[in-house]
Amino acid sequence: MAEADTSGRPSGATRGVLVPLALAQFICSFAGSNMNVMINDISEDLDTTVQGVQLAITIFLLVMAALMIPGGKVTDRYGRKRCFLAGLAVYGVGALLSAAAPGLGVLILGNSILEGVGTALLIPPVYILTTLLFTEVTSRARAFGAVMALGGIGAAAGPLLGGLITSAISWRAAFVFQALVIASIIILSRRIRDPLPPDPTRHFDTAGAVLSAVGLILIVMGILAADNNVWLMIGLIVLGALVLLWFFRSARAKEKAGQEPLLSTSLFRNRTSNLGLVTQNIQWLLLMGTSFVVATYLQVVRGYDAIQTGVIFTAATLGLLTSSLPAERLAKRWPQRTLIVTGFVVTIAGIGVLLALASGSPSPWAFAPGLLLIGLGLGLSLTPSVNVVQSSFPDERQGEISGLSRSVSNLGSSLGTAIAGTILVAGLTTHAYGAAMITLAVLGLGGLAAAVFLPRSLASNTTPSPSHEPT
């Protein structure tokens, strides 16, 4: 394993792996948000409907939800780097197939299925390798800061980049852009060395993978149905919860029988990790929910096009960059808990500033201060939240916790869009956009509460022992 030097900073060889890992998170986040500005162009070019393109986006989310936990687990059996490269290859083929799609069916195969499978294979290794290669807490914070910064930029700037590419060339060029980035990542990944050897004899819980996939699919389907049918939403979420309960009971029974389940139930006995997962979920809920509400308001109410909307969102992107990139210095100076709490406070304050200024001014610049604060707050808290969760477990459990962590974050992203969309569609008040943002702020208070209950011992100079087992 590549180690940090005596100063606590990672070696040059270790720093080199940050580029492909961070770019991988960027392109996956970009793919998750840029499709929204291409829906009309794709539907016209492929002679389909807007609902058909939205179906492709929905299937992509379902595939990711189904495979993220198994995707983390298979890294133990086949190796982190091998799964990372396999995911990149599958994703790249999907992007090229999408770019050449003659109809909706091929677009769904390329974008929804292959890119979804590729994402589920490559994202868990990003977080596992970052945790294993950066063994000191401040250097790990720097590494996660870079990964989360590019992930946040991909999500926030996706509409702008997608809009620019679509307007200047075509929507197909946006998928070619993804394929080119993937090819670059594969070339840069030659520097990566897997710190732990794969174990081909490691058992894979196929039945558990099926149960977890079905449960998560049902829950995501319920979330996505929120703006169409509330009763269908409730039914799907309850059914999904029951399937996941079956999954956990099955996992516990296998543990008692001395077998290895897909996801060990002992992961949920770690109070620090549980609270960290809650903060991660709400952070992504706030990021995607705010992006959806503000983008919809700017286009529907203000009449801005995708490029104008993306330019306004550069304030949030700048905020994310400003607070994410110095994560190592912040981790040296402040405890992780303090950074997460402060991040939520700044984010909630940003929502308040956004509501106060944007509602009282016709100028598009009135959105900038609030979006900047939201970006600063999320950038400040995303990195330590991930660091807290990943650092709570020893090396041999990184496959499990990485898959679980990414699933929780993806559910947060889906929830943010669904909750905001439900409020906007329902139109219960004449100020539906304001009501949606206030709802997000209230949910942010829940994340703040979880952050407050994190242990005060999460000091900047404390690194969990690799041999530590959660209790």
Coordinates of C-alpha atoms in Angstrom, one line a residue:
M1 CA 0.0 0.0 0.0
A2 CA 1.2 3.5 -0.8
E3 CA 1.7 5.4 2.4
A4 CA 1.8 9.0 3.4
D5 CA 5.2 10.4 4.2
T6 CA 6.4 11.5 7.6
S7 CA 4.8 14.9 7.2
G8 CA 1.4 13.3 7.0
R9 CA 1.1 14.3 3.3
P10 CA 0.5 11.5 0.7
S11 CA 3.4 10.6 -1.5
G12 CA 3.6 11.8 -5.1
A13 CA 2.6 8.3 -6.4
T14 CA -0.5 8.3 -4.1
R15 CA -1.5 11.8 -5.1
G16 CA -1.4 10.7 -8.7
V17 CA -4.3 8.3 -8.2
L18 CA -6.6 11.2 -7.2
V19 CA -7.0 12.4 -10.8
P20 CA -8.7 9.3 -12.2
L21 CA -10.7 8.7 -9.0
A22 CA -12.0 12.3 -8.9
L23 CA -12.7 12.4 -12.6
A24 CA -14.7 9.1 -12.3
Q25 CA -16.9 10.8 -9.6
F26 CA -17.2 13.9 -11.8
I27 CA -18.4 12.1 -14.9
C28 CA -20.9 10.0 -13.0
S29 CA -22.4 13.1 -11.3
F30 CA -22.3 14.9 -14.6
A31 CA -24.3 12.1 -16.3
G32 CA -26.9 12.2 -13.5
S33 CA -27.7 15.9 -14.0
N34 CA -27.0 16.9 -17.6
M35 CA -29.7 14.8 -19.2
N36 CA -32.4 17.1 -17.8
V37 CA -31.5 19.9 -20.3
M38 CA -31.4 17.5 -23.2
I39 CA -34.9 15.9 -22.9
N40 CA -36.6 18.0 -25.6
D41 CA -33.8 17.6 -28.1
I42 CA -33.6 13.9 -27.5
S43 CA -37.3 13.4 -27.8
E44 CA -37.5 15.3 -31.1
D45 CA -34.5 13.6 -32.6
L46 CA -35.5 10.1 -31.7
D47 CA -39.2 10.7 -32.5
T48 CA -40.3 9.8 -29.0
T49 CA -42.0 11.6 -26.2
V50 CA -40.6 13.6 -23.2
Q51 CA -42.1 10.8 -21.0
G52 CA -40.0 8.3 -22.9
V53 CA -36.8 10.1 -22.2
Q54 CA -37.8 10.5 -18.6
L55 CA -38.3 6.7 -18.5
A56 CA -34.7 6.3 -19.6
I57 CA -33.5 8.5 -16.7
T58 CA -35.7 6.6 -14.3
I59 CA -34.4 3.2 -15.4
F60 CA -30.8 4.6 -14.9
L61 CA -31.6 5.5 -11.3
L62 CA -33.2 2.1 -10.7
V63 CA -30.2 0.2 -12.1
M64 CA -27.9 2.2 -9.9
A65 CA -30.1 1.7 -6.8
A66 CA -30.2 -2.1 -7.5
L67 CA -26.5 -2.7 -8.0
M68 CA -24.6 -0.2 -5.8
I69 CA -24.4 -2.5 -2.7
P70 CA -23.5 -5.7 -4.7
G71 CA -21.1 -3.5 -6.7
G72 CA -19.2 -2.6 -3.5
K73 CA -19.2 -6.3 -2.4
V74 CA -17.8 -7.8 -5.5
T75 CA -14.6 -5.7 -5.1
D76 CA -13.5 -8.0 -2.3
R77 CA -13.7 -11.0 -4.7
Y78 CA -12.4 -9.5 -7.9
G79 CA -10.3 -6.6 -6.7
R80 CA -10.9 -2.8 -6.5
K81 CA -8.9 -1.8 -9.6
R82 CA -10.3 -4.6 -11.7
C83 CA -13.9 -3.6 -10.8
F84 CA -13.1 0.0 -11.4
L85 CA -11.7 -0.6 -14.9
A86 CA -14.6 -3.0 -15.7
G87 CA -17.1 -0.3 -14.7
L88 CA -15.3 2.3 -16.8
A89 CA -15.3 0.0 -19.8
V90 CA -19.0 -0.9 -19.5
Y91 CA -19.9 2.8 -18.9
G92 CA -17.8 3.9 -22.0
V93 CA -19.6 1.4 -24.2
G94 CA -22.9 2.6 -22.9
A95 CA -22.0 6.2 -23.7
L96 CA -21.0 5.4 -27.2
L97 CA -24.1 3.4 -27.8
S98 CA -26.2 6.3 -26.5
A99 CA -24.4 8.7 -28.8
A100 CA -25.3 6.5 -31.8
A101 CA -28.8 5.5 -30.6
P102 CA -31.3 5.4 -33.5
G103 CA -34.2 5.1 -31.2
L104 CA -35.4 5.1 -27.5
G105 CA -34.7 1.4 -27.0
V106 CA -31.0 1.7 -27.8
L107 CA -30.8 4.8 -25.7
I108 CA -32.2 2.9 -22.7
L109 CA -29.8 0.0 -23.3
G110 CA -26.8 2.4 -23.5
N111 CA -27.6 5.1 -21.0
S112 CA -30.0 3.4 -18.6
I113 CA -28.6 -0.2 -18.5
L114 CA -24.9 -0.1 -19.4
E115 CA -24.1 3.3 -17.9
G116 CA -26.1 2.3 -14.8
V117 CA -24.2 -1.0 -14.4
G118 CA -20.9 0.8 -15.1
T119 CA -21.6 3.4 -12.4
A120 CA -22.5 0.8 -9.8
L121 CA -19.2 -1.1 -10.6
L122 CA -16.8 1.9 -10.7
I123 CA -18.1 4.2 -7.9
P124 CA -17.6 1.9 -4.8
P125 CA -13.9 1.4 -5.8
V126 CA -13.4 5.2 -5.9
Y127 CA -14.3 5.4 -2.2
I128 CA -12.6 2.2 -1.2
L129 CA -9.3 3.0 -2.9
T130 CA -9.3 6.6 -1.5
T131 CA -9.8 5.2 2.0
L132 CA -7.1 2.5 1.6
L133 CA -4.5 4.6 -0.1
F134 CA -4.8 7.6 2.1
T135 CA -4.3 6.2 5.6
E136 CA -3.9 9.5 7.6
V137 CA -7.0 11.4 8.4
T138 CA -6.0 14.8 7.0
S139 CA -4.5 13.4 3.8
R140 CA -7.7 11.3 3.5
A141 CA -9.7 14.5 3.9
R142 CA -7.8 16.1 1.1
A143 CA -8.4 13.1 -1.1
F144 CA -12.1 13.0 -0.4
G145 CA -12.2 16.8 -0.8
A146 CA -11.0 16.5 -4.3
V147 CA -13.3 13.6 -5.1
M148 CA -16.4 15.4 -3.6
A149 CA -15.5 18.7 -5.2
L150 CA -15.5 17.2 -8.7
G151 CA -18.6 15.2 -7.8
G152 CA -20.4 18.4 -6.7
I153 CA -19.1 20.3 -9.8
G154 CA -20.4 17.5 -12.0
A155 CA -23.8 17.6 -10.4
A156 CA -24.1 21.4 -10.3
A157 CA -22.4 22.2 -13.6
G158 CA -24.0 19.3 -15.5
P159 CA -26.9 21.4 -16.8
L160 CA -24.5 24.2 -18.0
L161 CA -22.0 21.9 -19.7
G162 CA -24.8 19.7 -21.2
G163 CA -26.7 22.8 -22.4
L164 CA -23.5 24.3 -24.0
I165 CA -22.6 21.0 -25.8
T166 CA -26.2 20.4 -26.9
S167 CA -26.6 24.0 -28.2
A168 CA -23.3 24.1 -29.9
I169 CA -23.2 20.6 -31.4
S170 CA -26.0 18.2 -30.4
W171 CA -27.1 16.0 -27.5
R172 CA -25.2 13.1 -29.0
A173 CA -21.9 15.0 -28.5
A174 CA -22.6 15.1 -24.7
F175 CA -22.4 11.3 -24.7
V176 CA -19.2 11.4 -26.8
F177 CA -17.8 13.8 -24.3
Q178 CA -18.5 11.3 -21.5
A179 CA -16.8 8.5 -23.6
L180 CA -13.7 10.7 -24.1
V181 CA -13.5 11.4 -20.3
I182 CA -13.9 7.7 -19.6
A183 CA -11.1 6.9 -22.0
S184 CA -8.9 9.4 -20.3
I185 CA -9.6 7.9 -16.9
I186 CA -8.7 4.4 -18.1
I187 CA -5.3 5.7 -19.3
L188 CA -4.7 7.6 -16.1
S189 CA -5.7 4.6 -14.0
R190 CA -2.4 2.8 -14.9
R191 CA -0.9 4.5 -11.8
I192 CA -3.4 2.9 -9.5
R193 CA -2.3 -0.1 -7.4
D194 CA -4.8 -2.1 -5.5
P195 CA -3.7 -2.1 -1.8
L196 CA -5.4 -5.4 -1.0
P197 CA -5.2 -8.5 -3.1
P198 CA -8.5 -9.9 -4.3
D199 CA -9.9 -13.1 -2.7
P200 CA -11.4 -15.3 -5.4
T201 CA -12.7 -17.7 -2.8
R202 CA -14.7 -14.9 -1.1
H203 CA -18.4 -15.9 -0.9
F204 CA -21.0 -13.7 -2.8
D205 CA -24.5 -13.7 -1.4
T206 CA -26.6 -13.9 -4.6
A207 CA -29.9 -14.2 -2.8
G208 CA -29.1 -11.2 -0.6
A209 CA -28.1 -9.2 -3.7
V210 CA -31.5 -10.0 -5.3
L211 CA -33.4 -9.0 -2.1
S212 CA -31.5 -5.8 -1.6
A213 CA -31.9 -4.9 -5.3
V214 CA -35.7 -5.5 -5.3
G215 CA -36.1 -3.6 -2.1
L216 CA -34.1 -0.6 -3.2
I217 CA -35.8 -0.6 -6.7
L218 CA -39.2 -0.5 -5.0
I219 CA -38.2 2.4 -2.7
V220 CA -36.7 4.4 -5.6
M221 CA -39.8 3.7 -7.7
G222 CA -42.0 4.9 -4.8
I223 CA -39.9 8.1 -4.5
L224 CA -40.1 8.8 -8.3
A225 CA -43.9 8.2 -8.2
A226 CA -44.3 11.0 -5.5
D227 CA -45.3 13.7 -8.0
N228 CA -47.9 11.5 -9.8
N229 CA -49.7 9.3 -7.2
V230 CA -49.2 9.6 -3.5
W231 CA -50.9 6.3 -2.7
L232 CA -48.8 4.5 -5.2
M233 CA -45.7 6.1 -3.6
I234 CA -46.7 5.0 -0.2
G235 CA -47.5 1.5 -1.4
L236 CA -44.2 1.0 -3.2
I237 CA -42.1 2.4 -0.4
V238 CA -43.8 0.2 2.2
L239 CA -43.4 -2.8 0.0
G240 CA -39.7 -1.9 -0.5
A241 CA -39.2 -1.5 3.2
L242 CA -40.7 -5.0 3.8
V243 CA -38.4 -6.5 1.2
L244 CA -35.4 -4.8 2.8
L245 CA -36.5 -6.1 6.3
W246 CA -36.6 -9.6 4.8
F247 CA -33.1 -8.9 3.4
F248 CA -31.8 -7.9 6.9
R249 CA -33.4 -10.9 8.6
S250 CA -31.9 -13.1 6.0
A251 CA -28.5 -11.5 6.6
R252 CA -28.7 -12.0 10.3
A253 CA -29.7 -15.6 9.9
K254 CA -26.7 -16.2 7.6
E255 CA -24.4 -14.6 10.2
K256 CA -25.7 -16.8 12.9
A257 CA -25.1 -19.8 10.7
G258 CA -21.5 -18.8 10.2
Q259 CA -22.1 -17.7 6.5
E260 CA -21.1 -14.4 4.9
P261 CA -24.1 -12.2 3.9
L262 CA -24.0 -9.5 1.3
L263 CA -24.1 -6.8 4.0
S264 CA -23.2 -7.5 7.6
T265 CA -25.8 -6.3 10.1
S266 CA -22.9 -5.2 12.4
L267 CA -22.3 -2.3 10.1
F268 CA -25.4 -0.7 11.6
R269 CA -24.1 -1.1 15.2
N270 CA -21.6 1.7 14.6
R271 CA -23.4 4.8 15.9
T272 CA -20.9 7.2 14.4
S273 CA -21.2 5.6 10.9
N274 CA -25.1 5.6 11.2
L275 CA -25.1 9.4 12.0
G276 CA -22.6 10.0 9.2
L277 CA -24.9 8.1 6.7
V278 CA -27.8 10.3 7.7
T279 CA -25.8 13.5 7.1
Q280 CA -24.7 12.1 3.7
N281 CA -28.2 11.3 2.7
I282 CA -29.5 14.8 3.6
Q283 CA -26.5 16.6 2.0
W284 CA -27.3 15.0 -1.4
L285 CA -31.0 15.6 -0.8
L286 CA -30.3 19.3 -0.4
L287 CA -27.9 19.5 -3.3
M288 CA -30.2 17.8 -5.9
G289 CA -33.4 19.2 -4.4
T290 CA -32.1 22.8 -4.6
S291 CA -30.7 22.2 -8.1
F292 CA -34.1 20.9 -9.2
V293 CA -36.2 23.7 -7.6
V294 CA -34.0 26.6 -8.7
A295 CA -33.5 25.2 -12.2
T296 CA -37.2 24.7 -12.7
Y297 CA -38.0 28.2 -11.3
L298 CA -35.5 29.9 -13.6
Q299 CA -36.8 28.1 -16.7
V300 CA -40.5 27.9 -16.0
V301 CA -41.1 31.2 -14.2
R302 CA -38.2 33.4 -15.4
G303 CA -38.1 31.9 -18.9
Y304 CA -34.3 31.4 -18.9
D305 CA -32.8 28.8 -21.3
A306 CA -30.5 25.9 -20.1
I307 CA -27.3 28.0 -20.7
Q308 CA -28.5 31.0 -18.7
T309 CA -29.7 28.7 -15.9
G310 CA -26.3 26.9 -15.9
V311 CA -24.4 30.3 -15.7
I312 CA -26.5 31.3 -12.6
F313 CA -25.6 27.9 -11.0
T314 CA -21.9 28.7 -11.3
A315 CA -22.2 30.5 -7.9
A316 CA -23.0 27.1 -6.3
T317 CA -20.2 25.4 -8.2
L318 CA -17.8 28.1 -7.0
G319 CA -18.9 27.6 -3.5
L320 CA -18.4 23.8 -3.7
L321 CA -14.9 24.3 -5.1
T322 CA -13.9 26.9 -2.5
S323 CA -14.8 24.8 0.5
S324 CA -14.1 21.3 -0.8
L325 CA -10.6 21.7 -2.2
P326 CA -9.0 22.9 1.1
A327 CA -10.5 19.9 3.0
E328 CA -7.1 18.8 4.2
R329 CA -6.2 22.1 5.8
L330 CA -9.7 22.3 7.4
A331 CA -9.4 18.8 8.7
K332 CA -6.0 19.7 10.4
R333 CA -7.5 22.7 12.1
W334 CA -11.0 21.6 13.0
P335 CA -12.7 18.4 14.1
Q336 CA -14.8 16.6 11.5
R337 CA -18.0 17.1 13.6
T338 CA -17.4 20.9 13.6
L339 CA -17.0 21.0 9.9
I340 CA -20.2 19.0 9.3
V341 CA -22.3 21.1 11.7
T342 CA -20.9 24.3 10.3
G343 CA -21.7 23.1 6.7
F344 CA -25.3 22.5 7.5
V345 CA -25.7 25.8 9.3
V346 CA -24.2 27.7 6.2
T347 CA -26.4 25.7 3.8
I348 CA -29.6 26.4 5.7
A349 CA -28.6 30.1 5.9
G350 CA -28.0 30.0 2.2
I351 CA -31.5 28.8 1.6
G352 CA -32.8 31.7 3.7
V353 CA -30.7 34.2 1.8
L354 CA -31.9 32.7 -1.5
L355 CA -35.5 33.1 -0.6
A356 CA -35.1 36.6 0.8
L357 CA -33.2 38.0 -2.2
A358 CA -34.6 36.1 -5.1
S359 CA -38.2 36.8 -4.2
G360 CA -37.7 40.5 -4.0
S361 CA -35.6 41.2 -7.1
P362 CA -36.1 40.5 -10.8
S363 CA -32.3 40.4 -11.3
P364 CA -30.8 36.9 -12.0
W365 CA -27.8 38.0 -9.8
A366 CA -30.1 37.9 -6.8
F367 CA -29.7 34.2 -6.8
A368 CA -25.9 34.3 -6.6
P369 CA -25.4 35.0 -2.8
G370 CA -27.8 32.2 -1.7
L371 CA -26.4 29.7 -4.2
L372 CA -22.9 30.6 -3.2
L373 CA -23.6 29.9 0.5
I374 CA -25.4 26.7 -0.3
G375 CA -22.4 25.5 -2.3
L376 CA -20.0 26.6 0.4
G377 CA -22.0 24.8 3.1
L378 CA -22.4 21.5 1.2
G379 CA -18.7 21.5 0.1
L380 CA -17.7 22.0 3.7
S381 CA -19.8 19.1 5.0
L382 CA -19.8 16.5 2.2
T383 CA -16.1 15.6 2.6
P384 CA -16.0 15.1 6.4
S385 CA -19.2 13.1 6.3
V386 CA -17.8 10.6 3.8
N387 CA -14.5 10.6 5.8
V388 CA -16.3 9.8 9.0
V389 CA -18.3 6.9 7.5
Q390 CA -15.4 5.3 5.6
S391 CA -12.9 5.8 8.5
S392 CA -15.3 4.0 10.9
F393 CA -14.4 0.6 9.5
P394 CA -11.2 -1.5 8.9
D395 CA -9.8 -2.1 5.4
E396 CA -11.5 -5.5 5.0
R397 CA -14.9 -4.0 5.4
Q398 CA -14.5 -1.1 2.9
G399 CA -16.3 -3.0 0.2
E400 CA -19.5 -3.3 2.3
I401 CA -19.6 0.2 3.7
S402 CA -18.7 1.9 0.4
G403 CA -21.6 0.2 -1.4
L404 CA -24.0 1.1 1.5
S405 CA -22.7 4.7 1.6
R406 CA -23.2 5.2 -2.1
S407 CA -26.7 3.7 -1.9
V408 CA -27.7 6.1 0.9
S409 CA -26.3 9.1 -1.0
N410 CA -28.2 8.0 -4.2
L411 CA -31.4 7.7 -2.2
G412 CA -30.8 11.2 -0.9
S413 CA -30.5 12.5 -4.4
S414 CA -33.7 10.8 -5.5
L415 CA -35.5 12.0 -2.4
G416 CA -34.4 15.6 -3.0
T417 CA -35.8 15.7 -6.5
A418 CA -39.0 13.8 -5.6
I419 CA -39.9 15.8 -2.6
A420 CA -39.3 19.1 -4.4
G421 CA -41.2 17.9 -7.5
T422 CA -44.1 16.7 -5.5
I423 CA -44.5 20.1 -3.8
L424 CA -44.2 21.9 -7.2
V425 CA -46.7 19.6 -8.9
A426 CA -49.2 19.7 -6.1
G427 CA -49.3 23.5 -6.1
L428 CA -50.9 23.6 -2.7
T429 CA -49.9 27.3 -2.3
T430 CA -49.3 30.2 -4.7
H431 CA -45.7 30.1 -3.5
A432 CA -44.9 26.5 -4.3
Y433 CA -41.2 27.2 -5.1
G434 CA -40.7 28.9 -1.8
A435 CA -42.6 26.1 0.0
A436 CA -40.3 23.6 -1.7
M437 CA -37.1 25.4 -0.6
I438 CA -38.5 25.8 3.0
T439 CA -39.2 22.1 3.1
L440 CA -35.6 21.4 2.1
A441 CA -34.4 23.8 4.8
V442 CA -36.5 21.9 7.4
L443 CA -35.0 18.6 6.2
G444 CA -31.6 20.3 6.5
L445 CA -32.3 20.9 10.2
G446 CA -32.7 17.1 10.5
G447 CA -29.2 16.7 9.0
L448 CA -27.9 19.3 11.4
A449 CA -29.4 17.4 14.4
A450 CA -27.6 14.2 13.3
A451 CA -24.4 16.1 12.9
V452 CA -24.7 17.6 16.4
F453 CA -25.0 14.1 17.9
L454 CA -21.7 12.9 16.2
P455 CA -19.1 12.2 18.8
R456 CA -17.0 15.2 19.9
S457 CA -13.9 12.9 19.8
L458 CA -13.8 13.0 16.0
A459 CA -10.9 15.3 16.3
S460 CA -8.8 16.4 13.3
N461 CA -5.8 14.4 14.5
T462 CA -7.6 11.2 15.2
T463 CA -7.4 8.3 12.8
P464 CA -9.5 5.2 13.5
S465 CA -7.3 2.1 13.9
P466 CA -7.4 -0.3 11.0
S467 CA -8.1 -3.1 13.4
H468 CA -11.0 -1.4 15.0
E469 CA -14.3 -3.3 14.9
P470 CA -17.5 -1.4 15.3
T471 CA -19.5 -2.3 18.3

